[in-house]
Amino acid sequence: MTPQSVELRGIGKSFGTENVLKGIDLSVRPGEFLSLVGMSGCGKSTLLRMIAGLEAPDRGTVSIGGSDVTDMDPSERNLAMVFQSYALYPHMNVRQNIATPLRMRRLPLSARLPLIGGLFAPSQTLREIDAAVEQAAETLHIPHLLDRKPAQLSGGQRQRVALARALVRSPAAFLMDEPLSNLDAKLRAHMREELASLHRRLGATFIYVTHDQIEAMTMSDRIALMSEGRIEQLGTPDELYRSPATLTVARFIGTPSINLLPVEIDAQGKVAAFGQDLGLQAAAAHAGPATLGIRSEDLRPAAEGLAVRVLRAETHGADRFVSCQLLADETVRITLRQAAGETLETGADGLTHLAFAPERAHLFGADGARRELSVRERVAA
Amino acid sequence: MAYVRRYLPHLVLAIGAFVMLLPFYWMFLTSIRSPGEIFDVSLWPIPKDFSAGENFSRAASQVPMARFMLNGVIVCLGILIVQVLTAVPAAYALAKLRFPGRRLLMTLVIAALCVPIQALALPLFVGLAMTELLNTYFAMMAPFFLSVFAIFLFHQSFRSYPNEIIEAARMDGFSEMEICWRLVLRGSLPSLAAFSVFSLVAHWNDLYWPMIVVSDTNLAPPPLGMLYFADVESGANYGALMAGATIITAPMLVCFLLVRRHFIAGITMTGVK
Ligand SMILES: Nc1ncnc2c1ncn2[C@@H]1O[C@H](COP(=O)(O)OP(=O)(O)OP(=O)(O)O)[C@@H](O)[C@H]1O
Ligand SMILES: [Mg+2]
């Protein structure tokens, strides 16, 4: 099966009075690894389940490989899904679990009956299924587990079985709903790499749901960031990181989270924080309160700039993160990223100043939308 | 003190078990005693005059005991099979499918749990009489074919079956019936065992309904047969009567012992008791 595109047009869904999806348009290219990310409850799983056919949209259409599948049953869409809980059949061993999608597809009903089914199964087909199972198990390094029951496997092993069951029948696209969220941190990092390499090898279309932005950032070709039933931004991980389209995107992407500074745009479009001119120019039409986003790595200690008090510093391997508190407003926290060896000179009471790279700051209006920003001159900061 | 706390529950349970089991023990005791000893109050298990052989052979020869037992098996299995065939899909739909009116139907099921068979006896009897189905196996089985208790019990246990497995099955191409029978029921075998015991015991021991719809001795299930037996003997030979009772109780005991583990798992799993 060659990888297929997946197209969503105007998808809407309500549960009772709750409007969960509010008109989603999304094109997933053939062979692409696309992640759906967003806060818990924003509708990612619901959207994925609609692509799978497990949930019917109130409005809009789903197409796979150019043909409309909105009214098709899940099994007719030729998609494979990996669930968060893995959803292995508990009474079947690993071999039977992996074989099931093929048996259901290729064997007639009579051959699938328990006990007597074997009499009706064409042996040629059975041999093909066995071979496909062996190969899928090989791909995921689990041939030694084939005769175990799911209950006798670790979480990571179940995960592999679920993946093998998904890829055994070369589907048009893979759908995954937080498949790594039940694994411990180390295994998760390992499986991330393995999934990415699996995607490269298969060249298949992957649609991957996660609320973990690191997973999305490291594996995806493109990310669709969802919030409250809408897609806030669709782009490569780099685009989302470097030019977030909305405040929500800026907040969600990046570890540690972006620093947000309440600022004021005056009638001339000058941007000031707590009365201090930042040397940035916005459109005069956008005068009013706004938010300035600065990534932690774009900050550096300086002789003057934003006055802060250092609260604490943590070293994570090669990076050192310094948490500070803005003097002008003590509720505003600023995190600064340094290399592990660096230090931060502070005066009495841990006071110091931070400067930031103005051309890399992001400005968001009160409605959360991105605003044009230019560097006027280097004043104060 | 800790000693008392540890063994007190056992003591209470033991007393309870004693009270429950005493009549059965008495029945067994009577069945092996000679007529002369029957009214002894002693619980000593070895009678002075061992008449088990005599009592049991009388019980077996006086009335067609084998015939009664066969009738019981036919009626009980017939009821159980139809109950399971109807209740399992109904419970699956109520537990796992979304459709309008589901809540209402579930409420009706629970409400129907409160209706005793006695309330329905007259209309059922009239109906069977008008269709000339009295004195048939069907008449003994029909009122019990649809068991709301079974629907309720299976519903409780199906509800906890993981939705994601059902969804995975739908994507793999299982039909709803295959999901229901091959996956969901498969995951609730203890409930099936528990329900089978409930159903078999209840209908094996049922005297009320067969007495209403059956007058033909050839169709009588064991308890009704016992009644004929008691009539024949004018209640005089208690030893043989109790031997008969022991014979018809034994299959239920065996049936329970066979599925005991599943039965207990089934009850604790569904939270019925
Ligand atoms: N079957 C349902 N009935 C009613 N409401 C539902 C149903 N399924 C989902 N919802 C609601 O829809 C919203 C979106 O749910 P969804 O599962 O898509 O979120 P999500 O983005 O996957 O979140 P998470 O990251 O926590 O998995 C939630 O508010 C949820 O309560
Ligand atoms: Mg979800």
PDB file of N, CA and C and ligand atoms in Angstrom, chain A residues 44-45 84 177-178 209, ligand 2:
ATOM      1  N   LYS A  44      -8.165  16.631  20.418  1.00  0.00           N
ATOM      2  CA  LYS A  44      -7.233  15.875  19.566  1.00  0.00           C
ATOM      3  C   LYS A  44      -7.722  14.459  19.335  1.00  0.00           C
ATOM      4  N   SER A  45      -8.047  13.778  20.442  1.00  0.00           N
ATOM      5  CA  SER A  45      -8.477  12.379  20.299  1.00  0.00           C
ATOM      6  C   SER A  45      -9.756  12.306  19.489  1.00  0.00           C
ATOM      7  N   GLN A  84      -3.686   4.499  23.286  1.00  0.00           N
ATOM      8  CA  GLN A  84      -2.903   4.832  24.477  1.00  0.00           C
ATOM      9  C   GLN A  84      -2.755   3.629  25.404  1.00  0.00           C
ATOM     10  N   ASP A 177      -2.699   7.517  19.160  1.00  0.00           N
ATOM     11  CA  ASP A 177      -3.213   8.407  20.202  1.00  0.00           C
ATOM     12  C   ASP A 177      -2.363   8.257  21.453  1.00  0.00           C
ATOM     13  N   GLU A 178      -1.465   9.167  21.648  1.00  0.00           N
ATOM     14  CA  GLU A 178      -0.571   9.176  22.810  1.00  0.00           C
ATOM     15  C   GLU A 178       0.002   7.795  23.105  1.00  0.00           C
ATOM     16  N   VAL A 209      -1.096  11.806  17.819  1.00  0.00           N
ATOM     17  CA  VAL A 209      -1.671  12.707  18.812  1.00  0.00           C
ATOM     18  C   VAL A 209      -0.823  12.674  20.074  1.00  0.00           C
TER      19      VAL A 209
HETATM   20 MG    MG C   2      -6.944  12.181  24.104  1.00  0.00          MG
END
